[in-house]
Every structure is written in C-alpha cells, then in structure tokens.
PDB file of C-alpha atoms in Angstrom:
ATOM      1  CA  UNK A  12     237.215 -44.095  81.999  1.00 84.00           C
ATOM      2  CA  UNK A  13     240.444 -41.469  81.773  1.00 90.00           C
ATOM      3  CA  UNK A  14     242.293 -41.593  78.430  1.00 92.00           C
ATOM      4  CA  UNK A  15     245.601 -40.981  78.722  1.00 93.00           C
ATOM      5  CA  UNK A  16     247.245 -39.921  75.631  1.00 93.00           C
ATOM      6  CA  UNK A  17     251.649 -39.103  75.439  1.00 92.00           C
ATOM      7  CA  UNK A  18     254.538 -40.814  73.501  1.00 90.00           C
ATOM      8  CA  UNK A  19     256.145 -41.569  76.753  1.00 92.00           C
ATOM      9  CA  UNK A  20     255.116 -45.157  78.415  1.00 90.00           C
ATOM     10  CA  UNK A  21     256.505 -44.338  81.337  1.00 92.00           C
ATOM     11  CA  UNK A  22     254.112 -40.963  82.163  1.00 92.00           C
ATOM     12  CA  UNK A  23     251.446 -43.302  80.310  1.00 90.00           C
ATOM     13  CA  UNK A  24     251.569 -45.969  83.075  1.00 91.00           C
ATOM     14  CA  UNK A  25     252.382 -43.358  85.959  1.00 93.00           C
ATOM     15  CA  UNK A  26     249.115 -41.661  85.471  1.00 92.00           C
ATOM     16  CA  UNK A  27     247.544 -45.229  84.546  1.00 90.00           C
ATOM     17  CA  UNK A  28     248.209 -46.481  88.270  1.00 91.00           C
ATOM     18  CA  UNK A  29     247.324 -43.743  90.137  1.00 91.00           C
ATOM     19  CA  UNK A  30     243.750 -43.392  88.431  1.00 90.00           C
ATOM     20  CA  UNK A  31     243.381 -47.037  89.425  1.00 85.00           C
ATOM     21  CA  UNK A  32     244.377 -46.367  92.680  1.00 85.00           C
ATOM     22  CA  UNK A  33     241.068 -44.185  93.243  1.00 83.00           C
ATOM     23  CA  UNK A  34     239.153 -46.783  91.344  1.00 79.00           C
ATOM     24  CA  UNK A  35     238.989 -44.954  88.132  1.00 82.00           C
ATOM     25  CA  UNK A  36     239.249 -47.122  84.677  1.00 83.00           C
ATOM     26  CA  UNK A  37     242.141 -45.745  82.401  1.00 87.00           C
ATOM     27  CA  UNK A  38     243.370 -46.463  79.286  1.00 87.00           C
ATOM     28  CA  UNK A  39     246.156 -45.210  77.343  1.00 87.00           C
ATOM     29  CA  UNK A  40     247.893 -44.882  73.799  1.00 87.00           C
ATOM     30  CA  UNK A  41     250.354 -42.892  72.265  1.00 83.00           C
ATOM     31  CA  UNK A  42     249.527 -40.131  69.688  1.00 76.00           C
ATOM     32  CA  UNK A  43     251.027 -42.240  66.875  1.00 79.00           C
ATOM     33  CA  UNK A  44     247.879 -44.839  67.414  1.00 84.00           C
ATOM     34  CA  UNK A  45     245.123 -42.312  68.219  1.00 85.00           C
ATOM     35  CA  UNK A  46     243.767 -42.685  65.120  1.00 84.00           C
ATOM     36  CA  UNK A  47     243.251 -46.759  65.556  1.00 86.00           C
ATOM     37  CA  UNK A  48     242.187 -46.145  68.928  1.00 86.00           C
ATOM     38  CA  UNK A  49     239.335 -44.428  68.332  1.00 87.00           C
ATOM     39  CA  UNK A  50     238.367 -46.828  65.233  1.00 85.00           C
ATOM     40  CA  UNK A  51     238.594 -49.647  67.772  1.00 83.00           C
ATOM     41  CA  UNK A  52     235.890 -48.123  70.390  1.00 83.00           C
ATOM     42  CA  UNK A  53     232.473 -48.076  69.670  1.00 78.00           C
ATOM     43  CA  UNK A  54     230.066 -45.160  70.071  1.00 78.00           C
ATOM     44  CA  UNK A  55     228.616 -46.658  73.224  1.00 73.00           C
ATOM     45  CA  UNK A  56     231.883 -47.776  75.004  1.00 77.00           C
ATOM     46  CA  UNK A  57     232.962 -44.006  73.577  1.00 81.00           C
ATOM     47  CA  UNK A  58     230.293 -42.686  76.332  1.00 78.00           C
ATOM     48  CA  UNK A  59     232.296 -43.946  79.196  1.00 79.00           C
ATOM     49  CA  UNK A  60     235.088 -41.982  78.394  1.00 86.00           C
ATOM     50  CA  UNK A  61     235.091 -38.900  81.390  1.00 86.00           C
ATOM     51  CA  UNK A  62     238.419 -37.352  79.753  1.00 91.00           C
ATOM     52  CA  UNK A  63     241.288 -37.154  77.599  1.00 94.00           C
ATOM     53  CA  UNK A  64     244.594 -36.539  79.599  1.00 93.00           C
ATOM     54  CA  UNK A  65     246.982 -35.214  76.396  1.00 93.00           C
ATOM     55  CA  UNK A  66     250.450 -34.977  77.083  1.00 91.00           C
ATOM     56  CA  UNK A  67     253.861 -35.098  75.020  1.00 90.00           C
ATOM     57  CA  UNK A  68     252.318 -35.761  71.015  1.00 87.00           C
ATOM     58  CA  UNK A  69     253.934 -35.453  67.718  1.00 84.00           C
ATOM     59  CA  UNK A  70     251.144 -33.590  66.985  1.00 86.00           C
ATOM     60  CA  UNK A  71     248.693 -31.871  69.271  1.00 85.00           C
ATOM     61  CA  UNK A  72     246.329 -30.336  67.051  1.00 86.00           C
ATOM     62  CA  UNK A  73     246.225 -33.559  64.829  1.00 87.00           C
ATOM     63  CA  UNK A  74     245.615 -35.667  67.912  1.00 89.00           C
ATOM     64  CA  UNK A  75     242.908 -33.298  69.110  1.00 89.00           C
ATOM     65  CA  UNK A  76     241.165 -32.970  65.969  1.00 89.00           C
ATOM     66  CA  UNK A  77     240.893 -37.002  65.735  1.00 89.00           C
ATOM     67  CA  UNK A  78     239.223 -36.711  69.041  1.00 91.00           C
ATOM     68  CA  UNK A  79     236.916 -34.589  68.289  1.00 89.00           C
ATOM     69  CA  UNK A  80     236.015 -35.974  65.323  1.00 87.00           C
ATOM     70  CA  UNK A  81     234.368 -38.639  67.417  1.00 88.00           C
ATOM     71  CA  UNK A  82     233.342 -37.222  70.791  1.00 88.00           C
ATOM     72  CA  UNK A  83     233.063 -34.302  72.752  1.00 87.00           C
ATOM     73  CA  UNK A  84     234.177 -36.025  76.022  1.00 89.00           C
ATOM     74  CA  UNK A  85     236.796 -33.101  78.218  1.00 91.00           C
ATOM     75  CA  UNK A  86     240.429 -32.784  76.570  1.00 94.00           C
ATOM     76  CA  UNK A  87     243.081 -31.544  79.212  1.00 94.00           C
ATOM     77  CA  UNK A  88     246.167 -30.563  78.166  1.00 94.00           C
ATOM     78  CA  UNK A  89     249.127 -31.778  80.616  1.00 93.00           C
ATOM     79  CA  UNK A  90     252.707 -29.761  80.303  1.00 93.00           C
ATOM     80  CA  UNK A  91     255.774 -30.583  81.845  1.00 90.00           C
ATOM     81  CA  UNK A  92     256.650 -27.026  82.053  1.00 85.00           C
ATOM     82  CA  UNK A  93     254.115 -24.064  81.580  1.00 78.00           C
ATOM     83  CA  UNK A  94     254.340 -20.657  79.557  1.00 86.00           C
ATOM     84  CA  UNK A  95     252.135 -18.534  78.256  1.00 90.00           C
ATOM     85  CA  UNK A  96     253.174 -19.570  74.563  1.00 90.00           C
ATOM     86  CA  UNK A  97     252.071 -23.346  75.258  1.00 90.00           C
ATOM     87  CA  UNK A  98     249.576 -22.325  77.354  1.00 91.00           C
ATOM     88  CA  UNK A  99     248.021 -20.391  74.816  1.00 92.00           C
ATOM     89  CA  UNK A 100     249.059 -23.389  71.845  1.00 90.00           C
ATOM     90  CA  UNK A 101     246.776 -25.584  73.833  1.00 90.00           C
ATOM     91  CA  UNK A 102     243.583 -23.847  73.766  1.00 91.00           C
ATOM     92  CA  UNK A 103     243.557 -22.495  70.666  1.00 89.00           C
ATOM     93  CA  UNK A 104     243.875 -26.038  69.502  1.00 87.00           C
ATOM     94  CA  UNK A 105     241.054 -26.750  71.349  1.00 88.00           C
ATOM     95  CA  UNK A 106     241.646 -27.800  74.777  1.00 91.00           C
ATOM     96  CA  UNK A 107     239.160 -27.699  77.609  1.00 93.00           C
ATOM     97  CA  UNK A 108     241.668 -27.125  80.274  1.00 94.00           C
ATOM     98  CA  UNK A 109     245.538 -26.940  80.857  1.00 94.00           C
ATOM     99  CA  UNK A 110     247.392 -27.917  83.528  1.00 93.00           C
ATOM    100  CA  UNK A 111     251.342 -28.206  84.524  1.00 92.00           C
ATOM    101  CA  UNK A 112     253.040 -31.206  86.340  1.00 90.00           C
ATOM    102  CA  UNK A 113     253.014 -32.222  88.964  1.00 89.00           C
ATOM    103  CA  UNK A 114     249.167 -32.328  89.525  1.00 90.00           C
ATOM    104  CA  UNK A 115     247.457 -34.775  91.587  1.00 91.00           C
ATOM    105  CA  UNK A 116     244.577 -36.880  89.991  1.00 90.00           C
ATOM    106  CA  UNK A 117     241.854 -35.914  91.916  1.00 90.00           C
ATOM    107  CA  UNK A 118     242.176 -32.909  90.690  1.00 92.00           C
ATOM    108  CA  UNK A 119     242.004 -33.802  87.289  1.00 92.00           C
ATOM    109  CA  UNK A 120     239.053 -35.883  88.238  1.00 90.00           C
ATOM    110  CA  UNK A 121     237.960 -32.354  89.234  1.00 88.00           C
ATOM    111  CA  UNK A 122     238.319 -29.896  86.190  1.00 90.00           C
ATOM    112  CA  UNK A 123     236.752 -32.863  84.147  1.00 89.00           C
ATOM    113  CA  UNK A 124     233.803 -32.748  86.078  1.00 84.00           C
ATOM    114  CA  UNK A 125     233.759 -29.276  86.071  1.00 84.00           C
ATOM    115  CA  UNK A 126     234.032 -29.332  82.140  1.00 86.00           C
ATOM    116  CA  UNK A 127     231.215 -31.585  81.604  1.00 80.00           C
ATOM    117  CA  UNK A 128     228.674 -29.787  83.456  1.00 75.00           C
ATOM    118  CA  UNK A 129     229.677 -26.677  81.687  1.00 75.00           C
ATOM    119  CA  UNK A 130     228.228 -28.496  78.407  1.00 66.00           C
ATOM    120  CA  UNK A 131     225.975 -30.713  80.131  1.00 57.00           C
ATOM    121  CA  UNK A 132     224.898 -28.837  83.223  1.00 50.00           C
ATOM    122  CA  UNK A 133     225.968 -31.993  84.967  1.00 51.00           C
ATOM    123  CA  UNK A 134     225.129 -31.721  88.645  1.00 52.00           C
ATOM    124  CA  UNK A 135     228.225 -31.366  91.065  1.00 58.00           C
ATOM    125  CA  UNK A 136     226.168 -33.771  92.993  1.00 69.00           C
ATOM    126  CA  UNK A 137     223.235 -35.780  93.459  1.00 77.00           C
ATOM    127  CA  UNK A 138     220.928 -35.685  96.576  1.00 80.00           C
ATOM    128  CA  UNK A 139     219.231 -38.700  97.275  1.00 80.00           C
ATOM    129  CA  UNK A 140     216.866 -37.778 100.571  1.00 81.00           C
ATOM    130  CA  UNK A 141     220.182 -37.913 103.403  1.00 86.00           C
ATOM    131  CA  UNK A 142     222.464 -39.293 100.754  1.00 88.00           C
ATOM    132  CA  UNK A 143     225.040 -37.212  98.964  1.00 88.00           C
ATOM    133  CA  UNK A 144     227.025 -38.216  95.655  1.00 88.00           C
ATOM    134  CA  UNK A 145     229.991 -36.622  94.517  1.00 82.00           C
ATOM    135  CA  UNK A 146     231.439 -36.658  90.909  1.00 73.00           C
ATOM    136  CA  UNK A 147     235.214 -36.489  91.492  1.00 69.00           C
ATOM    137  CA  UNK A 148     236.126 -39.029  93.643  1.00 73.00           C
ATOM    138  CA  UNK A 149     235.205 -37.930  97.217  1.00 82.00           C
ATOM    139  CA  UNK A 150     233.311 -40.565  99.255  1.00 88.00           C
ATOM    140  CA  UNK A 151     229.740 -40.297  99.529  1.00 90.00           C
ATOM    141  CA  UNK A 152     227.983 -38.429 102.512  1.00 91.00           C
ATOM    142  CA  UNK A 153     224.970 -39.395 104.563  1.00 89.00           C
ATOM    143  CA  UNK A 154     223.440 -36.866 106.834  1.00 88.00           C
ATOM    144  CA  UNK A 155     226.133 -34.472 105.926  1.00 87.00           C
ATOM    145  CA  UNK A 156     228.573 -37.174 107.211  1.00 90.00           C
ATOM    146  CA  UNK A 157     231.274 -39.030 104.913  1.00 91.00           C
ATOM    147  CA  UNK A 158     230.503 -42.732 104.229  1.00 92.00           C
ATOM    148  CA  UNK A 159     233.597 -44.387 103.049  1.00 92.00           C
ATOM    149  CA  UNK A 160     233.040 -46.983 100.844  1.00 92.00           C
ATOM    150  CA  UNK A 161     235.856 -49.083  98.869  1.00 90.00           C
ATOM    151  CA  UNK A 162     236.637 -47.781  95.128  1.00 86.00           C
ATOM    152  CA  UNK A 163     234.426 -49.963  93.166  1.00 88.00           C
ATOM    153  CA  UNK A 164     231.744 -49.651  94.872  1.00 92.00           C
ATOM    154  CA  UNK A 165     231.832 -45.851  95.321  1.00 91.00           C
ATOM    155  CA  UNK A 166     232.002 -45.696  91.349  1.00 88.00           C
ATOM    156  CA  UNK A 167     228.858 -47.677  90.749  1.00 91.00           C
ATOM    157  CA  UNK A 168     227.306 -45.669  93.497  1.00 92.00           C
ATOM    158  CA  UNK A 169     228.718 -42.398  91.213  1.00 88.00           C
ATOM    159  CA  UNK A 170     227.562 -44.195  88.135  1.00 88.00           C
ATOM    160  CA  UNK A 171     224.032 -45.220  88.829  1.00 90.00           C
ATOM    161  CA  UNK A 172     223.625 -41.267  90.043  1.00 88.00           C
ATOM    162  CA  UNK A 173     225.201 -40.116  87.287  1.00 82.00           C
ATOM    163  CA  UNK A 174     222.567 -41.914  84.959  1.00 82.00           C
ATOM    164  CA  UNK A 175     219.333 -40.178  86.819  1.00 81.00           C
ATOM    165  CA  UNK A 176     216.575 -42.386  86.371  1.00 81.00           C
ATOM    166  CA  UNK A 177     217.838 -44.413  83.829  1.00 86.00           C
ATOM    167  CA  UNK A 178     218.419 -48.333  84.477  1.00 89.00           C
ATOM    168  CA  UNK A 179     221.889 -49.722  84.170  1.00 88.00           C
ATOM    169  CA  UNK A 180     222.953 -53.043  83.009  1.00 88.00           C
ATOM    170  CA  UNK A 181     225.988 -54.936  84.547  1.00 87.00           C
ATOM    171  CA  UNK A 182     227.630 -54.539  81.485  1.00 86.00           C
ATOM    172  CA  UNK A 183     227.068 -50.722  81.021  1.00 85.00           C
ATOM    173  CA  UNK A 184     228.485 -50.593  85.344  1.00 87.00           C
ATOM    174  CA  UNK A 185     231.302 -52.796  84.240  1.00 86.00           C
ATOM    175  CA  UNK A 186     232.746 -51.121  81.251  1.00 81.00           C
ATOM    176  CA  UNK A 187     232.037 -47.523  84.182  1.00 80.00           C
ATOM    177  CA  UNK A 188     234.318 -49.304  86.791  1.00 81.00           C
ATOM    178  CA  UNK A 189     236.498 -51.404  85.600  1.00 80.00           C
ATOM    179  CA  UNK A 190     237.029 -49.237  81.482  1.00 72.00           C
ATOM    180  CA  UNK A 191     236.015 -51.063  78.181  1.00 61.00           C
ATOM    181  CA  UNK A 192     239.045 -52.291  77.297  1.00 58.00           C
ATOM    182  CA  UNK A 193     239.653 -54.381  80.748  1.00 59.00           C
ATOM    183  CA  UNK A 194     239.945 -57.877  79.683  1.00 61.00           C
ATOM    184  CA  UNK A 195     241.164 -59.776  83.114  1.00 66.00           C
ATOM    185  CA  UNK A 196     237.962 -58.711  85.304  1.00 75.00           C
ATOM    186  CA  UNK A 197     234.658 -61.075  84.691  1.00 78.00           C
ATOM    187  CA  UNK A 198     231.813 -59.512  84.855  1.00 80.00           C
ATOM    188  CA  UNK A 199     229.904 -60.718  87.378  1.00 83.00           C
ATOM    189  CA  UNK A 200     231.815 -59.473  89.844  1.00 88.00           C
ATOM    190  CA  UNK A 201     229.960 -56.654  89.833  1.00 88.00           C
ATOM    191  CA  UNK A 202     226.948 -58.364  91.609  1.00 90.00           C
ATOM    192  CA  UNK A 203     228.781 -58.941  94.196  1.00 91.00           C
ATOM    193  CA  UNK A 204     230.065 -55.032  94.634  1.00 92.00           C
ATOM    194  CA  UNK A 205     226.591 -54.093  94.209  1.00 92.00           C
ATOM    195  CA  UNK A 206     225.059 -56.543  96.834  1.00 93.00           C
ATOM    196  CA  UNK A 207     227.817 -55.331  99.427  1.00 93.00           C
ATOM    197  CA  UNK A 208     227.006 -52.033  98.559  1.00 93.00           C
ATOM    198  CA  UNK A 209     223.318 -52.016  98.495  1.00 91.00           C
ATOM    199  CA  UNK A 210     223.571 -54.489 101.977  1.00 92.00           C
ATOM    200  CA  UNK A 211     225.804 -50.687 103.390  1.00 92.00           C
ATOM    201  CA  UNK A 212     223.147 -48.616 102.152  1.00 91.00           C
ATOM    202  CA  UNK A 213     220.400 -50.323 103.543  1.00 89.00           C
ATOM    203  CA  UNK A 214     221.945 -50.620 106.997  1.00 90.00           C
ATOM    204  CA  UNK A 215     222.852 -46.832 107.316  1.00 89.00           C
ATOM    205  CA  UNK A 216     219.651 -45.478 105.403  1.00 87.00           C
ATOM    206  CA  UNK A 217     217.344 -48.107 106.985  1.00 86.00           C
ATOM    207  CA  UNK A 218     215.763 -48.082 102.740  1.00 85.00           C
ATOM    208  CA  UNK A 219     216.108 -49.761 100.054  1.00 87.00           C
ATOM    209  CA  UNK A 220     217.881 -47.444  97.416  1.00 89.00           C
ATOM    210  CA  UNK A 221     218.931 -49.336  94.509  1.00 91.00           C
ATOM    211  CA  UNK A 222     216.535 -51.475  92.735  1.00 89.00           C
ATOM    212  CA  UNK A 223     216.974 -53.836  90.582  1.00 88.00           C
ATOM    213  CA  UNK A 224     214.612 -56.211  88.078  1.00 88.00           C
ATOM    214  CA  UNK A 225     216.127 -59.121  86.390  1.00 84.00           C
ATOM    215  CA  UNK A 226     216.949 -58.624  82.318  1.00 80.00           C
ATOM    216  CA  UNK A 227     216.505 -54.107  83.263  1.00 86.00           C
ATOM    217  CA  UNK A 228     219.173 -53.858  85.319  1.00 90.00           C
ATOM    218  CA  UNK A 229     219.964 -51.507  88.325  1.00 92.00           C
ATOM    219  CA  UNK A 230     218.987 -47.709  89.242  1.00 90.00           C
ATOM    220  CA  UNK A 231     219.236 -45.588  92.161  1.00 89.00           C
ATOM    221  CA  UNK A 232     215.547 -44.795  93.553  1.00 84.00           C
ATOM    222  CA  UNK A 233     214.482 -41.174  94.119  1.00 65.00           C
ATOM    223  CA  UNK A 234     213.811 -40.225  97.360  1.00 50.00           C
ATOM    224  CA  UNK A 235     209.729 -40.598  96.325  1.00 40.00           C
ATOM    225  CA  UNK A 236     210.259 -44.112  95.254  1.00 44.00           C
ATOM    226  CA  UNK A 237     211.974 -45.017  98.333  1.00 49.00           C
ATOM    227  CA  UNK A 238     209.731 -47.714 100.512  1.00 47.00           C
ATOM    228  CA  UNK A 239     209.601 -47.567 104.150  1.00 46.00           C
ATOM    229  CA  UNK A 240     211.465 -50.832 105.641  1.00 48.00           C
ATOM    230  CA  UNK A 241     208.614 -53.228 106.324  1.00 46.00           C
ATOM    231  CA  UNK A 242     210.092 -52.951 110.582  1.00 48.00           C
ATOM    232  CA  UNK A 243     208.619 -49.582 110.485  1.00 47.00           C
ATOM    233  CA  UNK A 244     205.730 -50.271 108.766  1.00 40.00           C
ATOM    234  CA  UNK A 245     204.942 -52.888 111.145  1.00 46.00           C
ATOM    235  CA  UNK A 246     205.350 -50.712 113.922  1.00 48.00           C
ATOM    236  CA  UNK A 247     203.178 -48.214 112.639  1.00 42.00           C
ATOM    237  CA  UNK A 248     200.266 -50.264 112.031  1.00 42.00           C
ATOM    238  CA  UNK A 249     200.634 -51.525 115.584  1.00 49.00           C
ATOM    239  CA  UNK A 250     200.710 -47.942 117.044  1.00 49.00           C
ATOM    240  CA  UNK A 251     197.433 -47.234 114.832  1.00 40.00           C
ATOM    241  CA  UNK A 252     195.476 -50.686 116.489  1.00 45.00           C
ATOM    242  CA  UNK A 253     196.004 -49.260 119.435  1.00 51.00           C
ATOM    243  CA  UNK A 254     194.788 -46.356 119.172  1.00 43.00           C
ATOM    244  CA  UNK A 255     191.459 -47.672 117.468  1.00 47.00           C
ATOM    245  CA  UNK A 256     191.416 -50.420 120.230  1.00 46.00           C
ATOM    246  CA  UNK A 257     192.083 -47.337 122.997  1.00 49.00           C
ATOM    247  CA  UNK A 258     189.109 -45.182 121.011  1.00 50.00           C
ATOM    248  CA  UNK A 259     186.533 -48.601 121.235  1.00 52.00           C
ATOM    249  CA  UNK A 260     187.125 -48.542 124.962  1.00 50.00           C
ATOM    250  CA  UNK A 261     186.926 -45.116 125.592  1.00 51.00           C
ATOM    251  CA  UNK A 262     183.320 -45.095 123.784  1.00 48.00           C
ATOM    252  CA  UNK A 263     182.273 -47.993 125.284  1.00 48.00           C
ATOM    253  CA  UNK A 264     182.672 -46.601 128.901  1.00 47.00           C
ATOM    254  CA  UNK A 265     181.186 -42.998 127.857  1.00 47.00           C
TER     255      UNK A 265
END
C-alpha cells in the first residue's frame, strides 16, 4: 500500500487513482491528521505499507518524524518545483528519495523498491525455475517472455514472492491488494483472483506453483518443491514398461 501524504485533496486523489490504476492499494491523509493516522493502523497492517509519498505539509520534519516513529517503510519527498535548497531540506529531514512533478507512478513504484532493498537487500526479482517476478509493477515473465496478467492478480503473484517461503493468509493478500483501510471489497474475492491465476500458471508452466492448505494459507513453491504434472508422469512410466517389456524379449530370444 502507497501512503500519500499533502494538504491538497486534489494531488491526494490524483496520485490515489493512478496507483489504483496499476493495481496498487493507496491511502491518503493530510499532514494535519498524520498523527491519528498512524494511531489508527496497527503494527501488522503498518507492514503493508511499500511507501510514503510526502508532498505539500505544514510541517515536513514534524510529519516525517511521526513516521518514523512507527516504521521504517521508504519516505519520498514529492516537490512541485525543485532547487537545491528544498532538495537539500528534504533529506536532511530524513527523506529516502526526492523527486519533482510531474513523475509517473511507476517510477515511484521504482525508487521504493529500490529503497527497500537497500535496507533489506530485497531482491529486484524472484526466479521461480522459468518464472520471473518483478517488484515495481512490470508484468511477470516466463521463459524470458512477458506474461500479462490483470492488476490483482499480478500483485498477489508479487506478494506471495515477496514473502519467500512464508505462507500467506487471504487476509494478509487482501489488506497487499486491495490496502487495509479498503472497506467496499469482501474478502473472498481473492479466491477467486488466486484460482484464475493459479488455473494461468498452471497452463503456461504445465506445474503447480502455488499451494495452498486449508486454515495455512497460500505460498509460491520453489522450483524444488514443484511436482511434475501427473500427464508426464504417466508418460514416463509408460516409456520405462517398455523398455523393461523390450529388455524381457530381447533376453528371452538371446
């Protein structure tokens, strides 16, 4: 989830949209109520939190110290108009990253990511055997090829490879898609993004690569864990009778 953080609604619900447009859960308050917003989230729903998008505030440094009071999630300073003097202002107060309007999203998406594997060595992306997953909001690639998928599912896809081998619940993928604060979603839809999404996987991998048990939740399988589909199985157990049955003969008539 992208918090968005300015006095002004309007740049509030601007940058609001176009986040959701890529799939990406944001939220947003004005400086004023920073201090009830962050007494509102919990530590856990804190987590989800990818990056703090700080704009026009009454007061930058008291703003950023409230954040980081509570988390050490990316803060990125976005100015209407750049100088050196702001510039400067906005990392000494401690800023990750600064960046002038107009910017487009995904590249926000991308100087977060790049700020949280600075801290967290966070991988760029995740190889799963042929399956590549991006962090910032590119589609995923199989056999070096891009594999469109629709927002919400490419997010749980990100999410579930962003969590290694850790299961997932639907709640914990929910509050990752759709942001903790949504209200109008219900939850189960996400078993029906995941079944569409494994049902993709599974016909362009020809494997199973998310599991899931009942009351665990869902994880993406390493390569190692992957099973071969039971067709191929099959066919290799045929292709070994035969042999044997061709090796019986072949004694038999020597």
């Amino acid at each position: 989830m992208i918090v968005i953080v300015d006095s002004r609604e309007l740049v509030r619900d601007g940058f609001k949209a176009m986040f959701l447009r890529l799939g990406y859960p944001a939220t947003s308050t004005c400086d004023g109520a920073m201090e009830d917003f962050l007494e509102a989230i919990s530590d856990a729903d804190l987590k989800h939190v990818q990056a703090f998008l700080i704009g026009e505030c009454a007061d930058h440094a008291e703003t950023v110290s409230q954040i980081r009071a509570r988390t050490k999630a990316p803060l990125i300073a976005v100015l209407d108009q750049s100088s050196l003097t702001d510039i400067l202002f906005h990392f000494e107060n401690g800023a990750d990253d600064v960046i002038k309007k107009p910017v487009h999203v995904t590249e926000i998406l991308a100087r977060a990511a790049a700020i949280r594997r600075r801290s967290v060595a966070e991988a760029p992306k995740q190889e799963l055997g042929r399956l590549r997953i991006f962090n910032d909001g590119r589609d995923p690639e199989i056999d070096g090829v891009s594999f469109p998928l629709p927002r919400r599912e490419r997010r749980i896809l990100e999410y579930l490879a962003s969590i290694g081998d850790r299961r997932a619940s639907r709640t914990q993928i929910y509050n990752s898609v759709y942001g903790v604060l949504e209200q109008d979603v219900d939850e189960c839809v996400v078993e029906s993004h995941i079944s569409k999404l494994r049902k993709k996987l599974r016909a362009a991998l020809g494997e199973e690569v998310i599991d899931s048990k009942r009351f665990l939740g869902y994880r993406l399988m390493k390569p190692s864990d992957v099973k071969q589909p039971e067709r191929s199985i099959q066919k290799k157990a045929k292709s070994i009778a035969h042999v044997s049955l061709a090796q019986d003969l072949a004694a038999k008539v020597s």
